[in-house]
Amino acid sequence: MKSLWSDATVKEATGGEVRGHFRASRVEIDSRKIQLGDIFVAIKGERVDGHHYVADALTRGAVAAVVSHVPEGLSRGCSLVVVPDTMQALRDMAAFARARSKARIIGITGSVGKTSAKEMCRLAFAAYGKTHATSGNYNNHIGTPLNLANLPEDAAFGVFEMGMNHAGEIAHLTRLVQPHMALITTVEAVHLEFFDSVQGIADAKAEI
């Protein structure tokens, strides 16, 4: 198992209180997708609180969990990183991964065609070196930092798809991803309920 994160690097990235020693190969926020060697970040959303699934994630093979409080029912001796805000911790891990990477990074946005363009870039760059790309269409304020936190230190290229439905969101994600090159696929009347016009959508996409 190639190590992506350790208790030391998670502490350096987040400033959290580390309980236990571990080496993790991947970061995950969905306990159902946990693989052996993952670190689970318990995100509290509007409908689901990941803290309810920490025990399940550890049972499925997670080597540690990032939490804002210690959930009940955990086995003694499990490795935890306790932070004030797990979403901020995920962003901090993403920023840390980006800062240590020497990869050339491309950011992709647009109303339609983002995922197709991302896959084409991933395939093209993979011919020239190790390439890390957005998983599926995980391109929002949670998915983007998750994908960035999983950026291998030795990757030569990174391809990040970024989506939005409000003004300001692309700017926020771009500051995190810090792409060397940006690609806007096209602008359409998508999420028009949050904008006055297609021009407003274009302006929001241009934040990249």
XYZ file of C-alpha atoms in Angstrom:
208
model
C 0.000 0.000 0.000
C 1.516 3.326 -1.098
C 1.110 5.952 1.595
C -0.597 9.231 0.697
C -1.226 10.508 4.216
C 0.188 9.765 7.664
C -0.776 10.911 11.142
C 2.095 13.425 10.925
C 1.046 14.971 7.598
C -2.648 15.143 8.556
C -1.651 16.927 11.753
C 0.585 19.294 9.791
C -2.215 20.030 7.323
C -5.086 20.425 9.778
C -3.526 21.243 13.137
C -5.826 18.617 14.631
C -5.343 16.483 17.714
C -3.997 13.128 16.544
C -4.850 10.018 18.525
C -2.897 7.039 17.238
C -0.488 6.386 14.389
C -1.490 5.500 10.849
C -0.573 5.598 7.180
C -3.400 6.030 4.677
C -3.528 5.441 0.937
C -6.675 7.467 0.142
C -9.178 9.972 1.554
C -12.910 9.144 1.545
C -16.075 10.814 2.861
C -18.597 8.046 2.062
C -18.375 5.095 4.458
C -19.971 2.846 1.820
C -16.984 3.398 -0.482
C -14.281 2.779 2.107
C -11.371 0.622 0.981
C -8.695 -0.945 3.137
C -6.178 1.736 4.051
C -8.433 4.790 3.624
C -8.777 7.720 5.989
C -12.428 8.666 6.562
C -13.400 12.325 6.934
C -16.731 12.632 8.759
C -18.493 15.522 7.010
C -21.640 16.927 8.579
C -24.062 17.882 5.803
C -27.590 19.255 5.746
C -29.168 15.791 5.835
C -26.403 13.370 6.813
C -23.753 13.547 9.521
C -20.710 11.439 8.702
C -19.992 11.033 12.416
C -22.826 8.484 12.520
C -20.814 6.287 10.149
C -17.318 6.467 11.649
C -17.591 3.049 13.288
C -18.813 1.551 10.016
C -15.938 3.147 8.096
C -13.383 1.760 10.536
C -14.983 -1.684 10.349
C -14.778 -1.559 6.537
C -11.033 -0.929 6.624
C -10.407 2.758 7.296
C -7.160 3.209 9.224
C -8.315 6.468 10.843
C -11.104 9.035 10.895
C -11.116 12.828 10.950
C -13.855 13.976 13.335
C -15.031 17.096 15.153
C -16.069 15.031 18.174
C -15.589 11.417 19.216
C -18.710 9.440 18.290
C -20.136 6.857 20.649
C -19.553 3.166 20.086
C -16.005 3.285 18.753
C -13.633 0.488 19.636
C -10.796 1.367 21.965
C -7.512 2.198 20.310
C -8.887 3.367 16.956
C -6.961 6.201 15.318
C -8.653 9.605 15.155
C -7.811 13.167 14.205
C -10.003 15.597 16.159
C -10.541 19.006 14.539
C -12.984 21.883 15.115
C -14.535 21.565 11.633
C -14.141 18.479 9.431
C -15.084 20.299 6.211
C -12.367 22.850 6.887
C -9.999 19.984 7.661
C -10.747 18.470 4.240
C -10.021 21.829 2.605
C -6.808 22.099 4.612
C -5.736 18.630 3.455
C -6.542 19.637 -0.131
C -4.444 22.789 0.158
C -1.580 20.801 1.695
C -1.708 18.223 -1.117
C -1.704 20.994 -3.723
C 1.228 22.801 -2.096
C 3.445 19.707 -2.010
C 2.632 18.677 -5.587
C 4.878 19.398 -8.567
C 2.138 18.335 -11.025
C 0.958 20.501 -13.887
C -2.677 21.248 -13.143
C -5.591 21.966 -15.469
C -8.947 23.256 -14.207
C -12.074 22.630 -16.272
C -15.484 24.251 -15.968
C -18.475 24.967 -18.192
C -22.226 24.437 -18.300
C -21.993 21.186 -20.272
C -19.145 18.943 -21.395
C -16.994 19.253 -18.266
C -16.784 15.539 -17.533
C -16.137 14.597 -21.166
C -13.376 17.206 -21.446
C -11.899 16.006 -18.147
C -11.808 12.411 -19.371
C -10.213 13.415 -22.682
C -7.514 15.387 -20.852
C -6.944 12.542 -18.415
C -6.405 10.059 -21.237
C -4.161 12.427 -23.188
C -1.943 13.385 -20.251
C -1.667 9.774 -19.050
C 0.412 9.031 -22.144
C 3.088 11.377 -20.790
C 3.074 10.707 -17.054
C 1.128 9.745 -13.950
C -2.194 11.591 -14.115
C -4.732 12.223 -11.351
C -8.231 13.399 -12.289
C -11.569 14.232 -10.698
C -13.436 11.051 -9.820
C -16.778 10.844 -11.636
C -18.433 14.253 -11.444
C -17.360 15.084 -7.888
C -16.846 18.733 -8.809
C -18.533 20.829 -6.117
C -17.371 22.470 -2.874
C -16.966 19.029 -1.266
C -15.948 16.894 -4.234
C -13.188 19.206 -5.437
C -11.250 19.336 -2.140
C -11.771 15.571 -1.781
C -10.220 14.933 -5.192
C -7.420 17.383 -4.464
C -6.688 15.717 -1.105
C -6.205 12.486 -3.076
C -3.645 14.037 -5.451
C -0.584 11.725 -5.334
C 2.626 13.487 -4.408
C 4.357 11.983 -7.452
C 1.661 12.821 -10.028
C 2.910 14.552 -13.161
C -0.509 15.937 -14.141
C -3.760 16.798 -12.381
C -7.118 17.357 -14.091
C -9.841 18.945 -11.971
C -13.437 19.470 -13.019
C -15.174 22.331 -11.205
C -18.905 22.965 -11.133
C -21.079 25.696 -9.648
C -24.624 26.979 -9.372
C -23.930 30.336 -7.714
C -21.575 33.207 -8.411
C -18.327 33.062 -6.447
C -18.119 29.271 -6.230
C -15.694 28.820 -9.136
C -13.425 31.524 -7.708
C -13.314 29.687 -4.380
C -12.506 26.338 -5.997
C -9.906 27.899 -8.285
C -8.040 29.393 -5.338
C -7.851 25.874 -3.911
C -6.886 24.032 -7.124
C -4.529 26.755 -8.444
C -4.539 25.475 -12.045
C -1.732 26.284 -14.445
C -4.252 26.211 -17.299
C -8.015 26.748 -17.415
C -10.568 25.386 -19.863
C -14.177 26.575 -20.190
C -16.094 24.085 -22.315
C -19.249 26.087 -23.128
C -21.839 28.290 -21.464
C -25.531 27.386 -21.545
C -28.703 28.379 -19.689
C -28.014 25.903 -16.860
C -28.804 26.933 -13.244
C -30.474 30.028 -14.698
C -32.713 30.099 -11.610
C -29.706 31.491 -9.722
C -28.683 34.050 -12.368
C -30.297 36.982 -14.165
C -29.003 35.934 -17.587
C -26.712 33.606 -19.513
C -24.162 36.433 -19.381
C -24.252 36.101 -15.588
C -23.467 32.401 -15.926
C -20.611 33.237 -18.294
C -19.211 35.722 -15.786
C -19.359 33.102 -13.036
C -17.586 30.518 -15.203
C -14.956 33.118 -16.103
C -13.965 33.295 -12.420
C -11.631 30.404 -13.221
